[in-house]
Short mmCIF file of C-alpha atoms in Angstrom, two decimals:
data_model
loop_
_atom_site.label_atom_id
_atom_site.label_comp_id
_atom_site.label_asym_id
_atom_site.label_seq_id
_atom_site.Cartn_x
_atom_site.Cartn_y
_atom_site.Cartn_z
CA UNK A 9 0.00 0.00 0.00
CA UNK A 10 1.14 3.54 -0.62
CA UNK A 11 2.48 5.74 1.68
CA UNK A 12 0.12 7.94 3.53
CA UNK A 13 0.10 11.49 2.05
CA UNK A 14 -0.56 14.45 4.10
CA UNK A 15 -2.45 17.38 3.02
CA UNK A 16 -3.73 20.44 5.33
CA UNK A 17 -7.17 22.06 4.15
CA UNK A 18 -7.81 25.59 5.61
CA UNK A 19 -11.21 25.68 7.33
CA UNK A 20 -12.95 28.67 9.29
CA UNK A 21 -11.47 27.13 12.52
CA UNK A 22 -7.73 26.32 11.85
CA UNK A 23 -6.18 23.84 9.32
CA UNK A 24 -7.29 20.56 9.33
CA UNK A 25 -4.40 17.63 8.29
CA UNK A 26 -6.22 14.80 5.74
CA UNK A 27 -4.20 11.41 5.86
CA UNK A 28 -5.77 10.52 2.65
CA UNK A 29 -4.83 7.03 1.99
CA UNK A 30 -5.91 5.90 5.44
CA UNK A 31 -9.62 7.61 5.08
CA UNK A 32 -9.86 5.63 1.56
CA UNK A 33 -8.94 2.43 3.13
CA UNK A 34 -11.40 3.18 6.21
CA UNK A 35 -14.26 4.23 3.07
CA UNK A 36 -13.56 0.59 1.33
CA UNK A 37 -13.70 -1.30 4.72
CA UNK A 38 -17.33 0.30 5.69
CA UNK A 39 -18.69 0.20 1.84
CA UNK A 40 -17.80 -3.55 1.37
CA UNK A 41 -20.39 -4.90 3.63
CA UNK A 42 -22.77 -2.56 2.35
CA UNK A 43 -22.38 -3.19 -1.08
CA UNK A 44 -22.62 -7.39 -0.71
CA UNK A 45 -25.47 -6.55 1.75
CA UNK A 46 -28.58 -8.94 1.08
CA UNK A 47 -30.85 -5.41 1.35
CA UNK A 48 -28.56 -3.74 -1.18
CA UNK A 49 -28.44 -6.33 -3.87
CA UNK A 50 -32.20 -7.09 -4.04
CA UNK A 51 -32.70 -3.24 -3.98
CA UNK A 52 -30.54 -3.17 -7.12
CA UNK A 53 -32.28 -5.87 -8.47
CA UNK A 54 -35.67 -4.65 -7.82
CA UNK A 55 -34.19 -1.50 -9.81
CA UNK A 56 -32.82 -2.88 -12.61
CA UNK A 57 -36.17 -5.43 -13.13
CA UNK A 58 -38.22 -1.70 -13.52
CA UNK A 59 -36.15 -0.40 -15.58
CA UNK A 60 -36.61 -4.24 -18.06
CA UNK A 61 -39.97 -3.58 -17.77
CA UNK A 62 -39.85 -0.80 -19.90
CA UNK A 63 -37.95 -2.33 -22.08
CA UNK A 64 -34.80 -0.93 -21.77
CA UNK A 65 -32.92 2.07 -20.23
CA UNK A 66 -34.19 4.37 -22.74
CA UNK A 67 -37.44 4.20 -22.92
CA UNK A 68 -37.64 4.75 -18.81
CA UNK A 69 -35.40 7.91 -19.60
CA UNK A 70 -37.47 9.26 -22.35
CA UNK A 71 -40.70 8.28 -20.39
CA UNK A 72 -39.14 10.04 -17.09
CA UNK A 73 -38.46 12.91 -18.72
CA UNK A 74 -41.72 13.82 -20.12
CA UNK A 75 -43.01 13.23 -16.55
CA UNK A 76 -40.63 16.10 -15.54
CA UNK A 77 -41.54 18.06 -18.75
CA UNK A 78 -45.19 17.72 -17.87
CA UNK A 79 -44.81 18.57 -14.18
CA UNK A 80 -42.80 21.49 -14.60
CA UNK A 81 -44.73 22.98 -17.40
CA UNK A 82 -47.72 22.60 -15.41
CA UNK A 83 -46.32 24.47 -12.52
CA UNK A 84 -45.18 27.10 -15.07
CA UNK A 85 -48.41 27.35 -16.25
CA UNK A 86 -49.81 27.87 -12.58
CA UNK A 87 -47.26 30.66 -11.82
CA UNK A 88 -48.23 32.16 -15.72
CA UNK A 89 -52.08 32.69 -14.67
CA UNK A 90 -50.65 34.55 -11.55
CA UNK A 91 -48.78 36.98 -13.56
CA UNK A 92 -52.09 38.04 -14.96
CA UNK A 93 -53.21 39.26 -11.86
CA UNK A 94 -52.36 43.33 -11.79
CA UNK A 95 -53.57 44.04 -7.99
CA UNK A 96 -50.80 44.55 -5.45
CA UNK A 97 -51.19 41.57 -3.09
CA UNK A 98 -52.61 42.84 0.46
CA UNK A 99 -49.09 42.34 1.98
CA UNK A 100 -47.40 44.55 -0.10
CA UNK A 101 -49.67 47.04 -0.70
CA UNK A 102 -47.73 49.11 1.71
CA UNK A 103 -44.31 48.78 0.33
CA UNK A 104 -45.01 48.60 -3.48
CA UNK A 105 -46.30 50.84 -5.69
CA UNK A 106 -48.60 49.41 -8.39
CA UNK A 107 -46.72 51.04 -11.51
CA UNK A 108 -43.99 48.65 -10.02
CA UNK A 109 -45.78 45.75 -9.27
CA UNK A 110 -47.35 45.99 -12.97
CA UNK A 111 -44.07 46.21 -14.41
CA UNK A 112 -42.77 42.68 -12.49
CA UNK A 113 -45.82 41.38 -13.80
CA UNK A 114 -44.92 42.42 -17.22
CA UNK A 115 -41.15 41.03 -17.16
CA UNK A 116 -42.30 37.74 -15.18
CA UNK A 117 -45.05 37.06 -17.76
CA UNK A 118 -42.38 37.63 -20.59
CA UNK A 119 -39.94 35.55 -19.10
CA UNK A 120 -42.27 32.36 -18.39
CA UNK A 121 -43.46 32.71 -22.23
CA UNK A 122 -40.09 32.47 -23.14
CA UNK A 123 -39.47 29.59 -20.80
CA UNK A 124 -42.36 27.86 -22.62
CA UNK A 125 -40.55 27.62 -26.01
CA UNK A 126 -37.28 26.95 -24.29
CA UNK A 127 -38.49 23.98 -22.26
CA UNK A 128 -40.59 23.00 -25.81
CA UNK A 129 -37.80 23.12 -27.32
CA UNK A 130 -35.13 21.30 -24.89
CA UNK A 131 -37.49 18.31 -24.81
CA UNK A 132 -37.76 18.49 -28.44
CA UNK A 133 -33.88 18.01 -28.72
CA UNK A 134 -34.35 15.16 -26.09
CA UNK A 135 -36.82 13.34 -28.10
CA UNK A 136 -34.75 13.57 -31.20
CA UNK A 137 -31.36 12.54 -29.44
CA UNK A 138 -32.87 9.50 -27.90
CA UNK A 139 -35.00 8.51 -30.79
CA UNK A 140 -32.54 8.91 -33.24
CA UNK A 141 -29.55 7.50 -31.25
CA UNK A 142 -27.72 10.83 -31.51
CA UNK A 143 -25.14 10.40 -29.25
CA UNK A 144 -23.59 7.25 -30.48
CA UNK A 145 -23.11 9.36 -34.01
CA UNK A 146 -21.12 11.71 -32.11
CA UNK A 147 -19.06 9.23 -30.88
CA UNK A 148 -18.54 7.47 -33.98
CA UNK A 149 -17.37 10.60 -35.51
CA UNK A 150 -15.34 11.42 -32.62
CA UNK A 151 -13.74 7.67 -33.69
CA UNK A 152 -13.49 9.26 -37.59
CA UNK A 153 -11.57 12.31 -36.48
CA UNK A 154 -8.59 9.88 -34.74
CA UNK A 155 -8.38 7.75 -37.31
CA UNK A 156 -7.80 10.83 -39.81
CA UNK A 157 -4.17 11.33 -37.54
CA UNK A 158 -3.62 7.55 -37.03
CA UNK A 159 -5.22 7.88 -33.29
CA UNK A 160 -7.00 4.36 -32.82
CA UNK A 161 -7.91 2.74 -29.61
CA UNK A 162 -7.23 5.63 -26.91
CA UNK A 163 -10.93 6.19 -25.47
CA UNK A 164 -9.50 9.14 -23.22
CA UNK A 165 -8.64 11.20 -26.76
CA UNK A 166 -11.70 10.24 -27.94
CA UNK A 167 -14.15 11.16 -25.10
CA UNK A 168 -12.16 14.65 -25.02
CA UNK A 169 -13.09 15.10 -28.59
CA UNK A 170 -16.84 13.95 -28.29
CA UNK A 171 -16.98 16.58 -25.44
CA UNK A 172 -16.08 19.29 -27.61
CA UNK A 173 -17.81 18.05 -30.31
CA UNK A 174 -21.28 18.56 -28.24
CA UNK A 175 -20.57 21.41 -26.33
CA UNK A 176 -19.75 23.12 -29.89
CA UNK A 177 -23.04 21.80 -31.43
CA UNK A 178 -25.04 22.80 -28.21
CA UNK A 179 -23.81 26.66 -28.20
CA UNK A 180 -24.80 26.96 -31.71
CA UNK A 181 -28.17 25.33 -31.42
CA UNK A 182 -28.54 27.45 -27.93
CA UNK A 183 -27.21 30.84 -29.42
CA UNK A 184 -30.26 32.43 -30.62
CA UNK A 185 -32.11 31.49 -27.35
CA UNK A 186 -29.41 33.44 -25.42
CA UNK A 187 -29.36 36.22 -27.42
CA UNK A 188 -33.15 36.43 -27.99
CA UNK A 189 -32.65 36.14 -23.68
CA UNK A 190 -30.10 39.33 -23.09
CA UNK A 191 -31.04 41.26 -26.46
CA UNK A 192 -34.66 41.25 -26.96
CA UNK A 193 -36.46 40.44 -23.27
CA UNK A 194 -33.48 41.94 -20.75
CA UNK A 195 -33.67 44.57 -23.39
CA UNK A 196 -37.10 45.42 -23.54
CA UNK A 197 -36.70 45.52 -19.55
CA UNK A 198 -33.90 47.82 -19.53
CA UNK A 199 -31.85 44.72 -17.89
CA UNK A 200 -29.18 44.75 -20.73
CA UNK A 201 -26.04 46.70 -21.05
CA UNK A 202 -24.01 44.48 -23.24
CA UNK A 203 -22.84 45.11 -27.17
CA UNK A 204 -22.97 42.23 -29.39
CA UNK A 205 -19.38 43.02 -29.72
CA UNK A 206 -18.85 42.13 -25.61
CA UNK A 207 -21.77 39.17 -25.43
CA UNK A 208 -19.80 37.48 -28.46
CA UNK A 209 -16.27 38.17 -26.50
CA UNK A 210 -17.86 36.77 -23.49
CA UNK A 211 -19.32 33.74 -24.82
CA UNK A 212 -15.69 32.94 -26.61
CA UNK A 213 -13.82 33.26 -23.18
CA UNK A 214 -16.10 30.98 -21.47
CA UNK A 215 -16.04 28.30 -23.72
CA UNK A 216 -11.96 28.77 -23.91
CA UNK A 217 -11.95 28.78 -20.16
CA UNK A 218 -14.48 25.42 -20.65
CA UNK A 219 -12.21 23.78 -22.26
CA UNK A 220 -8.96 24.53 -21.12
CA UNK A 221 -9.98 23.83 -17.33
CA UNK A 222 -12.64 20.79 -17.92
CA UNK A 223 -10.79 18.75 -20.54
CA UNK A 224 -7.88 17.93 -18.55
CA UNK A 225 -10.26 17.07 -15.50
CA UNK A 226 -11.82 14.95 -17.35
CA UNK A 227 -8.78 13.39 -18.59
CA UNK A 228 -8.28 12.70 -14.81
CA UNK A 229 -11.00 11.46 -14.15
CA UNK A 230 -11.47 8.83 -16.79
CA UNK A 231 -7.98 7.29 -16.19
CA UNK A 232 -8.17 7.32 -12.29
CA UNK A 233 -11.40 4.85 -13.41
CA UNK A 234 -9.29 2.72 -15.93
CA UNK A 235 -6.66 2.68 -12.69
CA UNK A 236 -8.50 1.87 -10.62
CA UNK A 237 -11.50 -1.10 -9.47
CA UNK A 238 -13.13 0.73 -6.82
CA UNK A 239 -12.91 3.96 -8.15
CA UNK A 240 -15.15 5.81 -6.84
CA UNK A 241 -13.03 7.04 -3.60
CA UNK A 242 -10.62 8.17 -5.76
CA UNK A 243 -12.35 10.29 -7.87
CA UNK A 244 -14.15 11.63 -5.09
CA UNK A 245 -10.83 12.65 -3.91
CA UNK A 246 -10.06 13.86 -7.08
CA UNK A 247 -13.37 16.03 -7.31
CA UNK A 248 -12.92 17.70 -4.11
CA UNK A 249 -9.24 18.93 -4.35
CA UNK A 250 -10.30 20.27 -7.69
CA UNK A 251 -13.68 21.82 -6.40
CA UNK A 252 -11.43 23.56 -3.84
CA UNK A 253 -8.98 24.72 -6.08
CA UNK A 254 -11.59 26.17 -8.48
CA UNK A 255 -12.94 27.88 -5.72
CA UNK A 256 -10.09 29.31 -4.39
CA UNK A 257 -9.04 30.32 -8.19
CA UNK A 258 -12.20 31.43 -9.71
CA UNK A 259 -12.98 34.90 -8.00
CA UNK A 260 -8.95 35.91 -8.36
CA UNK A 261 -7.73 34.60 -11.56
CA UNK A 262 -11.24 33.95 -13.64
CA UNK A 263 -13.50 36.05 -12.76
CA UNK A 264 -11.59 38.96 -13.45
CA UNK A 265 -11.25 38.12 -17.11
CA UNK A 266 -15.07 39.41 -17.36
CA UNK A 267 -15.29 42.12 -14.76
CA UNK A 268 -13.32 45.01 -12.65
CA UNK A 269 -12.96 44.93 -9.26
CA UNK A 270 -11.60 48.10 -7.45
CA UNK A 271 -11.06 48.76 -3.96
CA UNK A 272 -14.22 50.14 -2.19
CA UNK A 273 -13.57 53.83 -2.13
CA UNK A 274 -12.71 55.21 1.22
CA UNK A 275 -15.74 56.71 3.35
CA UNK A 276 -18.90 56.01 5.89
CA UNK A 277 -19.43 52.95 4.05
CA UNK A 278 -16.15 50.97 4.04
CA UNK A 279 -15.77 52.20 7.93
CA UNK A 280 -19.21 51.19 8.60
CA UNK A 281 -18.54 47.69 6.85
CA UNK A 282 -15.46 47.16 8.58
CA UNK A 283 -16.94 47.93 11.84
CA UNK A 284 -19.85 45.44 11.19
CA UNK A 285 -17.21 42.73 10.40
CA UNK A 286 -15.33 43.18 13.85
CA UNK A 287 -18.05 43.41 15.56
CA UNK A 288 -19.04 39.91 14.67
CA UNK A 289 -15.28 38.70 14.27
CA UNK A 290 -15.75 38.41 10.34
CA UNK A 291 -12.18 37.57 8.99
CA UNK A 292 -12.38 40.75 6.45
CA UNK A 293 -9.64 41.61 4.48
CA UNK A 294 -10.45 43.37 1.55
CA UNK A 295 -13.76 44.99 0.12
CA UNK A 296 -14.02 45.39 -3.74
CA UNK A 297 -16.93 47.00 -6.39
CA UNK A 298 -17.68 45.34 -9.25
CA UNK A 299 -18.51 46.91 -12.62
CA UNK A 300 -21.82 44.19 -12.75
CA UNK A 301 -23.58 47.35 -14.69
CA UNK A 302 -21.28 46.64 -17.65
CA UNK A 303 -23.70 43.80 -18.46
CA UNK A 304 -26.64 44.08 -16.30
CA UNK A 305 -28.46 46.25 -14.46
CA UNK A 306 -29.31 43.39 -11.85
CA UNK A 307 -27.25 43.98 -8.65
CA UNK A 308 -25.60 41.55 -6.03
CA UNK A 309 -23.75 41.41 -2.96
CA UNK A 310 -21.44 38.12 -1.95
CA UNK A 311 -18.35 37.16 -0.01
CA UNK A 312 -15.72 34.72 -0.35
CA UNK A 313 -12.48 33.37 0.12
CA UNK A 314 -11.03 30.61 3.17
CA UNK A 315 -10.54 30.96 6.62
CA UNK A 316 -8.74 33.98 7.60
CA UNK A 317 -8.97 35.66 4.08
CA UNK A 318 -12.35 36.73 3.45
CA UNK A 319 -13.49 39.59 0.79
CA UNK A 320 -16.66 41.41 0.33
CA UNK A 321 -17.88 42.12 -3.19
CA UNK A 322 -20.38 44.68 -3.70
CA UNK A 323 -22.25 45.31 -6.82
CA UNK A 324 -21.72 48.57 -8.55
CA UNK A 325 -25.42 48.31 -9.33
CA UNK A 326 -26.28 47.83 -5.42
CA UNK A 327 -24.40 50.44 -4.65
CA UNK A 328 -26.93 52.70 -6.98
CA UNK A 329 -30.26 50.93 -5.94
CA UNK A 330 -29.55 51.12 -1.86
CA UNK A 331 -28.81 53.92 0.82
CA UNK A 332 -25.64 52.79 2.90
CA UNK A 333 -27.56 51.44 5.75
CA UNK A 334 -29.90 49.15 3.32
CA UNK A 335 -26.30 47.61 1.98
CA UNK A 336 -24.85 46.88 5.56
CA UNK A 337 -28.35 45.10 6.18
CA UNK A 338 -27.84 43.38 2.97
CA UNK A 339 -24.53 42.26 3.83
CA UNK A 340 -25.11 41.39 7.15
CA UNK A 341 -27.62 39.20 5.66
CA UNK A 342 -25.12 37.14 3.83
CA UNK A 343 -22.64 37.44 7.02
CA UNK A 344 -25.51 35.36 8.30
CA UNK A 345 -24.30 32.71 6.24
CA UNK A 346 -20.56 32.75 7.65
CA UNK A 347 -22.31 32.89 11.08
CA UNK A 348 -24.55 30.14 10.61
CA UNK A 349 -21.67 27.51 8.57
CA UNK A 350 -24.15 27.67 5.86
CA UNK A 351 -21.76 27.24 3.16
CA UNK A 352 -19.92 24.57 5.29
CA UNK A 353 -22.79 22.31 5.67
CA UNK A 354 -23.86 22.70 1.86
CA UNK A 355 -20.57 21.66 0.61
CA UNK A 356 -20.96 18.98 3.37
CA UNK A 357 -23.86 17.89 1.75
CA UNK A 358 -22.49 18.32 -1.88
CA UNK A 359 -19.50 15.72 -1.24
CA UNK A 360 -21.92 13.18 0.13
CA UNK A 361 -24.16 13.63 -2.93
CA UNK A 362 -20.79 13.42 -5.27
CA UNK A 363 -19.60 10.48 -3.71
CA UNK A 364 -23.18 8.49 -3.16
CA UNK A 365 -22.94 9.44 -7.30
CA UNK A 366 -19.75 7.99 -7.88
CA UNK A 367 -20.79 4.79 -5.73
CA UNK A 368 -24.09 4.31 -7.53
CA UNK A 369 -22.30 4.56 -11.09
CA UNK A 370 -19.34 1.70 -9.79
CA UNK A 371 -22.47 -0.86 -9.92
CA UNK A 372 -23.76 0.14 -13.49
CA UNK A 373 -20.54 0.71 -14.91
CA UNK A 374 -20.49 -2.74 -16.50
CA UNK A 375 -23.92 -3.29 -17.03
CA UNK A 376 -24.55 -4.01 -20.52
CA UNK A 377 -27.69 -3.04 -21.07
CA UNK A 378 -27.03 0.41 -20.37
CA UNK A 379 -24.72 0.76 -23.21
CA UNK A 380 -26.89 -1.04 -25.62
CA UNK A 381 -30.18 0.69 -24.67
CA UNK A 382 -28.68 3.63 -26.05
CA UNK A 383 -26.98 2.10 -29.13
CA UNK A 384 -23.60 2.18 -28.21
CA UNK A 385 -21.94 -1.72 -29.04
CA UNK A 386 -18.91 -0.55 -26.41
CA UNK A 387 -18.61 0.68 -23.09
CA UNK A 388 -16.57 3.63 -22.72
CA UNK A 389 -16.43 5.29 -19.45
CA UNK A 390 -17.71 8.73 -20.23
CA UNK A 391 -20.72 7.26 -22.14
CA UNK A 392 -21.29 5.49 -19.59
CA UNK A 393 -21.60 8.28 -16.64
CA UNK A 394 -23.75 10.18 -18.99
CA UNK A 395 -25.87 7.50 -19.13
CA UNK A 396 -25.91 6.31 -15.70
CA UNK A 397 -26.65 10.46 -14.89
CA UNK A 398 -30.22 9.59 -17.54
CA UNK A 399 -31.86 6.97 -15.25
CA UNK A 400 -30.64 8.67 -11.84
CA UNK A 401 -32.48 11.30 -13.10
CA UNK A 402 -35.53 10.59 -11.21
CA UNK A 403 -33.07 10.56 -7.71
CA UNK A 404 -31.62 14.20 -8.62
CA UNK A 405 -34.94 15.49 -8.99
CA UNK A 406 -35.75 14.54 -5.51
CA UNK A 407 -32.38 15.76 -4.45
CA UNK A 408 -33.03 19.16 -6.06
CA UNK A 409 -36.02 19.89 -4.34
CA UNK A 410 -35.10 19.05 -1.27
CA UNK A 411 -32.23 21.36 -1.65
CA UNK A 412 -34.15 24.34 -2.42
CA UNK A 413 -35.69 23.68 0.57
CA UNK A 414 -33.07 23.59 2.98
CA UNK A 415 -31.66 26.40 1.42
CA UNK A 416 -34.76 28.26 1.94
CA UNK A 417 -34.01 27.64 5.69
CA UNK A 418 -30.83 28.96 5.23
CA UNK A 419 -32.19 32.26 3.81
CA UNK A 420 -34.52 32.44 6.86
CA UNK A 421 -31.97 31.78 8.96
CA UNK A 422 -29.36 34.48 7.46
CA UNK A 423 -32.43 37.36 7.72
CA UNK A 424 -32.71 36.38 11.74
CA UNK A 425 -28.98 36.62 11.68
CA UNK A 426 -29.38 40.73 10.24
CA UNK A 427 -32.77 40.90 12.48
CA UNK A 428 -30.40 40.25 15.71
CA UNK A 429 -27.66 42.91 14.50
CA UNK A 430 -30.58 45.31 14.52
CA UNK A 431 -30.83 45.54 10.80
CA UNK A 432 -34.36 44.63 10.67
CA UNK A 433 -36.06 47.48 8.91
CA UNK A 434 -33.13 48.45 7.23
CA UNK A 435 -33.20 44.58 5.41
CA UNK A 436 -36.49 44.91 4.98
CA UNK A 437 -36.62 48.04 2.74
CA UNK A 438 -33.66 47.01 1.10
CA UNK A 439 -34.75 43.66 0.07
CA UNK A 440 -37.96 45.41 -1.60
CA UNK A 441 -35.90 48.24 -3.04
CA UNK A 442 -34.18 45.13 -4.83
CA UNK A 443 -37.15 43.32 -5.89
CA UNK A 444 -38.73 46.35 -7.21
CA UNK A 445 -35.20 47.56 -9.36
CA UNK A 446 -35.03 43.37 -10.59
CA UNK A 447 -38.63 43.24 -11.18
CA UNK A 448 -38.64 40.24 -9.23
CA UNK A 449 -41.49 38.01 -8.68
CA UNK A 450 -43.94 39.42 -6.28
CA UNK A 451 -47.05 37.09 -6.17
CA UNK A 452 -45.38 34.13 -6.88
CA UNK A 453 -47.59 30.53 -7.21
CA UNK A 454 -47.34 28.62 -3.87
CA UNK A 455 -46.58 25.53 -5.29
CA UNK A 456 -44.78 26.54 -8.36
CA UNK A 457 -42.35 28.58 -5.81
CA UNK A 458 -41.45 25.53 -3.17
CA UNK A 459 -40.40 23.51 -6.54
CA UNK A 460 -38.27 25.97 -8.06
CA UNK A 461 -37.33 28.89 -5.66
CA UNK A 462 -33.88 28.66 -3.43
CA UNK A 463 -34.84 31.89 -1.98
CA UNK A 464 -38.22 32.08 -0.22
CA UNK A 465 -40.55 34.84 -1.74
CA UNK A 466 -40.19 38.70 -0.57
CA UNK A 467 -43.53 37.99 0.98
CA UNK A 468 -42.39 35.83 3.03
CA UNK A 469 -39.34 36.97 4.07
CA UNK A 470 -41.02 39.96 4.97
CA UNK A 471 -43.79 38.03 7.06
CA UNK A 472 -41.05 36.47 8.69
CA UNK A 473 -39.32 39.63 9.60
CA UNK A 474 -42.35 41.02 10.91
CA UNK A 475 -44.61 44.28 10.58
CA UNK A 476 -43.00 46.99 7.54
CA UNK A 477 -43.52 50.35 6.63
CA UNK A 478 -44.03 51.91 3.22
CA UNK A 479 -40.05 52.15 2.02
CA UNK A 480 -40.03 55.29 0.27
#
């Protein structure tokens, strides 16, 4: 066995040192049993004899995912009637005037139509790809393409070149979407403040970035799984020191390839900011404005960074659309979060659901069927997780939902955190002076909003906050 490797991780409370050959041989000793488990196996079973029923691993797909279609269209639907109705809810009657609340309406009715022929659309495409067998032509013609520079038998190449075969073909077929999206509804909003010129520059720089950070990832991946039988520990492991790196990389080296960040200007708001940060020991050591207005006039607040190196970002846009006591209720709002470990416990969560993935695809890895529903006559790995990703489908649906929900709790929790600071009427008028400037939902449909919504409606946040004046 290897030697054990050593690795410290910097966490809000010190630095943690991860042994991480030891934890994978403690993971294989605990998952063993489990795996042979009588329970286990006939659940698998019971599993895999649905899925026959229907004939093969397809058809349950296709069938699956006109259930969601139908489900979420109805829901749309619901939340489409709503944005019909032009009469200030009783609630906000005192906060909102109705020139506003008409105008929401206006931009939420737009947006759903367009989410109509979107989602008409996207299950069109998924019709056609099953029916037709679509991906195994890509990866035929990935096949072609090596064989053109004498390249035969390396599946790694080839899944790299499938990959950037379909994420070329699915930003052309998705361009006019996206630009019928920023130039013709954020438009007609006033939303937009992007040139063709800068939304084609964009678009470019993401899909360079795409590719130059994913492909060798996935390189990484697929050959820790040819390395290795139980692989799904390792690329676990693999996952998570790359999520962390990304994260630690993303808002200092990527991010500003897209926007400017400048130092907050000196003043009553960076003292008061800093003063809110010490007083609730808030590891702050930098505050930054970002030019968001160069593309949107949507605004945003957020923080980041690990353990004793944390940075504010501020929206150039909030900065415009709130007084200076509305943005230190904002912020300590998402200070809440810090407080509370909320973004400790969701990345918690996120690594069990990444590794309980990784588990579930060891035991269909091999399984025939799975391949051949789909047309393909071989088994190569990266086929194979997309596939295995079709039929848990059903699973992530679940998963999503119930992940709105707790992070619904979350945003509850992080508006009691601003409450306690003594922010409460400050948050409050802030949080409607943002819904009304992002013409954001205001009488949303009860049901459509617990599928869909992270963030609980302003209604409700407000109700939850307690009694509010008219914010003027």
């Amino acid at each position: 066995m290897a030697a054990a490797a050593e690795q410290s991780v910097p966490t809000d409370g010190g630095e943690i040192v991860v042994r991480a050959i030891p934890v994978v041989d403690v993971l294989f000793v605990v998952l063993r049993p489990i795996e042979r488990h009588p329970w286990v196996t006939q659940e698998m079973s019971f599993v895999q004899n649905a899925l026959s029923a229907l004939s093969n691993y397809k058809n349950a797909v296709l069938a699956f995912s006109y259930v969601v279609f139908l489900w979420e269209n109805y829901l749309s639907w619901r939340q489409f009637v709503r944005f019909y109705k032009l009469d200030v809810p009783p609630t906000l009657q005192s906060v909102v005037e109705k020139d506003d609340f008409v105008k929401a309406q206006a931009y939420g009715k737009a947006k759903a139509k367009f989410g109509f022929v979107s989602s008409f659309f996207s299950q069109f495409q998924t019709t056609i790809m099953f029916t037709y067998d679509i991906l195994p032509l890509f990866w035929n013609y990935s096949l072609d393409i090596l064989k053109k520079f004498e390249i035969e038998n390396n599946e790694i190449l080839t899944s790299l070149v499938f990959v950037i075969l379909i994420i070329l073909v699915s930003t052309i077929i998705n361009l006019p979407f996206s630009l019928y999206q920023t130039f013709v509804l954020e438009e007609a909003f006033g939303f937009n403040k992007q040139t063709i010129g800068l939304f084609l520059v964009d678009s470019i720089k993401s899909l360079a970035i795409s590719l130059i950070i994913g492909l060798p990832v996935l390189a990484g991946f697929l050959r820790i799984i040819q390395l290795f039988t139980n692989f799904f520990v390792y690329t676990w492991l693999f996952m998570l020191v790359f999520q962390f790196t990304f994260t630690l990389i993303y808002p200092t080296v990527i991010q500003p390839l897209f926007n400017k960040f400048t130092p907050l200007p000196e003043g009553e708001l960076l003292e008061n900011i800093v003063k809110l940060a010490k007083k609730i020991e808030f590891p702050l050591t930098k505050i930054f404005v970002i030019d968001g207005s160069k593309r949107s006039s949507h605004s945003n607040a957020y923080f980041f960074g690990f353990w004793k190196a944390k940075r504010i970002v501020l929206f150039d846009t909030l900065l415009e659309q709130a007084n200076h006591q509305e943005i230190l209720a904002i912020l300590a709002h998402e200070l809440g979060h810090w407080s509370s470990n909320h973004v400790l416990k969701q990345l918690t969560i996120s690594q069990i659901h990444i590794f309980v993935i990784f588990y579930l695809f060891s035991l269909f890895i091999h399984d025939n069927l799975l391949y051949t529903s789909f047309g393909f006559s071989t088994q190569p790995i990266l086929i194979g997780f997309i596939l295995f990703q079709f039929i848990y489908s059903p699973i992530e649906s679940v998963i999503g939902f119930l992940m709105n929900l707790l992070s619904r709790k979350f945003e509850f929790e992080a508006d009691a955190f601003a409450k306690k600071l003594g922010y409460v009427s400050e948050l409050k008028s802030g949080l409607v002076k943002i819904h009304v400037k992002n013409l954001g939902s205001m009488n949303p449909d009860p049901l459509y909003s617990a599928y869909h919504y992270s963030h609980p409606p302003l209604v409700e946040r407000l109700d939850a906050l307690g009694k509010f004046e008219k914010v003027e």
